[in-house]
């Protein structure tokens, strides 16, 4: 298992520089009190990991990985663990950076808002992972890219249709009722959706022919 | 004798191709050459052995254990080289070393780096900068560096120049002597197999048409070269296949000695695996 994670990390190590550059850009913009791009950083982790699927596919790694001990299981598991680990690490570093920026700029952005923004970003990133990875395992990276475009388009369309029929103030009232438990609820939802996505991907990969 | 690998009645159906009751046995400590033309079913058989393809029927036992039930245990002791399947090419041999340390219990970093040095492969260069031959060598080095008991090698010498091929073959032989390893080796380069293989298994159109010791094949089988008139005197039971060329008939016989005593045809040549493949595939049965 550790070996598969090491391989994934080795594959994306060249992208760490890009993440570093983005963090510097974020810090500069933050200190200058310009646009907040902190949400991009954890999201980049998923995009970088998706590129690792392309490399795997090009060199037929997946078939080779099955010839290794526990390859079918660990190949999928390592993708999820590496992505989650990277996302959380980048989210923590970005949050700390945001705190420093806010402190230096005498709390232009409240600490609470930083935490909420980062929490939402991590949740959104995990949602993308949840949807994308099973599609990638089923149809490959190229088709998955088209799939995610259609999916996002569909969600936006359905969302805007629902918004025109549902009174949003009622939804907000309901959410304020849950306010104290909102973070826990979202953490539970995130765990369930990522675990479900992992199980689906594992199942697809287990039955896959190469 | 204990067997390293047993394949019994392996069947797998695709739209335009199928493996039909593929069966053969590789005894422990032996090398088996797995031959056949392109698309004959060599890679499909190897993929089934490694469980890379699914929904096949039949029984595959490695070290006496079912390949699917004991997947993890078995794969700890198998080294593989697969045709065109390997690590992503942005990785370096050093990355492979670190990865494999976390995958194989018996991964031997020193052995891996010794082999890299022997094959002049730079440990910190990305695989994409390697030539085809160098990549193949790296795949072989990776397959060897965890002291496997069984090596499954699909075209391991393709893309290698004669010098590198000879180096690789020597390594296979030394491993066999030292570690009591068994090898299933599929190759188009049949001359390599003539030198090292103890057994030859021949697959054609998804069917095993022959699985024998190399000695028996190369010493017992023969090619009779004769005229059409002479050919007409040969009983159908005494030959396997024949090929008609412009001036003569080439007839594959299963026992040269017996043939000599029975017929008065003097030109009987020893067979090579290339001859065998050509005659078995292109020859006629009458």
mmCIF file of C-alpha atoms in Angstrom, chain B residues 123-239:
data_model
loop_
_atom_site.group_PDB
_atom_site.id
_atom_site.type_symbol
_atom_site.label_atom_id
_atom_site.label_comp_id
_atom_site.label_asym_id
_atom_site.label_seq_id
_atom_site.Cartn_x
_atom_site.Cartn_y
_atom_site.Cartn_z
ATOM 1 C CA UNK B 123 19.120 5.667 -11.232
ATOM 2 C CA UNK B 124 18.032 9.304 -11.313
ATOM 3 C CA UNK B 125 17.104 9.610 -15.009
ATOM 4 C CA UNK B 126 13.440 9.586 -16.005
ATOM 5 C CA UNK B 127 12.329 6.449 -17.833
ATOM 6 C CA UNK B 128 11.225 8.591 -20.785
ATOM 7 C CA UNK B 129 14.872 9.389 -21.532
ATOM 8 C CA UNK B 130 15.705 5.661 -21.849
ATOM 9 C CA UNK B 131 15.863 3.815 -25.150
ATOM 10 C CA UNK B 132 13.491 0.898 -25.746
ATOM 11 C CA UNK B 133 16.245 -1.564 -24.868
ATOM 12 C CA UNK B 134 17.097 0.297 -21.653
ATOM 13 C CA UNK B 135 13.439 0.319 -20.614
ATOM 14 C CA UNK B 136 13.268 -3.415 -21.170
ATOM 15 C CA UNK B 137 16.362 -3.910 -19.055
ATOM 16 C CA UNK B 138 14.814 -1.800 -16.285
ATOM 17 C CA UNK B 139 11.657 -3.920 -16.413
ATOM 18 C CA UNK B 140 13.785 -7.065 -16.118
ATOM 19 C CA UNK B 141 15.852 -5.606 -13.262
ATOM 20 C CA UNK B 142 12.632 -4.682 -11.446
ATOM 21 C CA UNK B 143 11.249 -8.193 -11.931
ATOM 22 C CA UNK B 144 14.404 -9.783 -10.524
ATOM 23 C CA UNK B 145 15.069 -7.646 -7.458
ATOM 24 C CA UNK B 146 12.749 -9.260 -4.934
ATOM 25 C CA UNK B 147 14.147 -12.812 -5.205
ATOM 26 C CA UNK B 148 11.129 -14.232 -7.057
ATOM 27 C CA UNK B 149 10.496 -17.960 -7.176
ATOM 28 C CA UNK B 150 8.717 -17.675 -10.509
ATOM 29 C CA UNK B 151 9.444 -15.282 -13.329
ATOM 30 C CA UNK B 152 6.719 -14.642 -15.888
ATOM 31 C CA UNK B 153 8.273 -12.838 -18.787
ATOM 32 C CA UNK B 154 6.336 -11.696 -21.823
ATOM 33 C CA UNK B 155 8.789 -10.873 -24.618
ATOM 34 C CA UNK B 156 11.560 -9.813 -22.220
ATOM 35 C CA UNK B 157 14.261 -9.674 -24.875
ATOM 36 C CA UNK B 158 12.337 -7.804 -27.560
ATOM 37 C CA UNK B 159 14.025 -4.529 -28.411
ATOM 38 C CA UNK B 160 17.368 -5.635 -27.016
ATOM 39 C CA UNK B 161 20.506 -5.832 -29.154
ATOM 40 C CA UNK B 162 22.306 -9.218 -29.315
ATOM 41 C CA UNK B 163 24.835 -8.228 -26.621
ATOM 42 C CA UNK B 164 22.145 -7.094 -24.182
ATOM 43 C CA UNK B 165 20.085 -10.189 -25.004
ATOM 44 C CA UNK B 166 22.983 -12.421 -24.189
ATOM 45 C CA UNK B 167 23.556 -10.538 -20.879
ATOM 46 C CA UNK B 168 19.908 -10.956 -19.964
ATOM 47 C CA UNK B 169 19.862 -14.638 -20.870
ATOM 48 C CA UNK B 170 22.968 -15.178 -18.753
ATOM 49 C CA UNK B 171 21.260 -13.494 -15.823
ATOM 50 C CA UNK B 172 18.228 -15.741 -16.203
ATOM 51 C CA UNK B 173 20.497 -18.773 -16.201
ATOM 52 C CA UNK B 174 22.432 -17.627 -13.131
ATOM 53 C CA UNK B 175 19.196 -16.941 -11.236
ATOM 54 C CA UNK B 176 18.011 -20.399 -12.090
ATOM 55 C CA UNK B 177 21.197 -21.918 -10.691
ATOM 56 C CA UNK B 178 21.339 -19.762 -7.551
ATOM 57 C CA UNK B 179 17.771 -19.220 -6.467
ATOM 58 C CA UNK B 180 15.973 -22.308 -7.738
ATOM 59 C CA UNK B 181 13.651 -20.045 -9.648
ATOM 60 C CA UNK B 182 11.295 -21.157 -12.429
ATOM 61 C CA UNK B 183 10.723 -19.136 -15.580
ATOM 62 C CA UNK B 184 7.873 -18.909 -18.068
ATOM 63 C CA UNK B 185 9.294 -16.981 -20.975
ATOM 64 C CA UNK B 186 7.331 -15.990 -24.032
ATOM 65 C CA UNK B 187 9.488 -14.914 -26.929
ATOM 66 C CA UNK B 188 9.596 -14.500 -30.662
ATOM 67 C CA UNK B 189 13.356 -14.916 -30.594
ATOM 68 C CA UNK B 190 13.350 -18.677 -30.558
ATOM 69 C CA UNK B 191 17.149 -19.035 -30.789
ATOM 70 C CA UNK B 192 17.335 -17.684 -27.220
ATOM 71 C CA UNK B 193 14.915 -20.350 -26.094
ATOM 72 C CA UNK B 194 16.852 -23.152 -27.772
ATOM 73 C CA UNK B 195 19.777 -22.299 -25.528
ATOM 74 C CA UNK B 196 18.045 -21.931 -22.205
ATOM 75 C CA UNK B 197 14.565 -23.465 -22.202
ATOM 76 C CA UNK B 198 13.994 -26.896 -20.668
ATOM 77 C CA UNK B 199 10.456 -27.050 -22.055
ATOM 78 C CA UNK B 200 8.757 -25.566 -25.073
ATOM 79 C CA UNK B 201 5.036 -24.883 -25.140
ATOM 80 C CA UNK B 202 3.589 -23.866 -28.458
ATOM 81 C CA UNK B 203 0.280 -22.048 -28.749
ATOM 82 C CA UNK B 204 -1.574 -21.412 -31.985
ATOM 83 C CA UNK B 205 -4.996 -19.798 -32.474
ATOM 84 C CA UNK B 206 -5.609 -20.021 -28.713
ATOM 85 C CA UNK B 207 -4.814 -23.736 -28.478
ATOM 86 C CA UNK B 208 -1.763 -25.501 -27.125
ATOM 87 C CA UNK B 209 -0.563 -27.633 -29.961
ATOM 88 C CA UNK B 210 2.599 -28.883 -28.343
ATOM 89 C CA UNK B 211 4.254 -28.901 -24.912
ATOM 90 C CA UNK B 212 7.443 -30.944 -24.656
ATOM 91 C CA UNK B 213 11.003 -30.867 -23.409
ATOM 92 C CA UNK B 214 13.355 -28.895 -25.633
ATOM 93 C CA UNK B 215 15.672 -31.900 -25.924
ATOM 94 C CA UNK B 216 12.877 -34.080 -27.215
ATOM 95 C CA UNK B 217 11.811 -31.470 -29.719
ATOM 96 C CA UNK B 218 15.221 -30.594 -31.053
ATOM 97 C CA UNK B 219 16.686 -34.118 -31.033
ATOM 98 C CA UNK B 220 13.708 -36.298 -31.799
ATOM 99 C CA UNK B 221 11.760 -34.176 -34.247
ATOM 100 C CA UNK B 222 13.199 -33.627 -37.691
ATOM 101 C CA UNK B 223 12.583 -32.136 -41.100
ATOM 102 C CA UNK B 224 12.592 -34.510 -44.015
ATOM 103 C CA UNK B 225 13.426 -32.909 -47.323
ATOM 104 C CA UNK B 226 12.237 -34.952 -50.264
ATOM 105 C CA UNK B 227 10.701 -34.974 -53.717
ATOM 106 C CA UNK B 228 6.977 -35.157 -54.318
ATOM 107 C CA UNK B 229 7.349 -38.799 -55.375
ATOM 108 C CA UNK B 230 9.121 -39.666 -52.110
ATOM 109 C CA UNK B 231 6.572 -37.682 -50.125
ATOM 110 C CA UNK B 232 3.743 -39.750 -51.616
ATOM 111 C CA UNK B 233 5.317 -42.886 -50.122
ATOM 112 C CA UNK B 234 5.180 -41.527 -46.544
ATOM 113 C CA UNK B 235 2.354 -42.781 -44.363
ATOM 114 C CA UNK B 236 0.224 -39.957 -42.908
ATOM 115 C CA UNK B 237 0.767 -41.349 -39.421
ATOM 116 C CA UNK B 238 4.513 -40.776 -39.699
ATOM 117 C CA UNK B 239 4.511 -37.019 -40.138
#
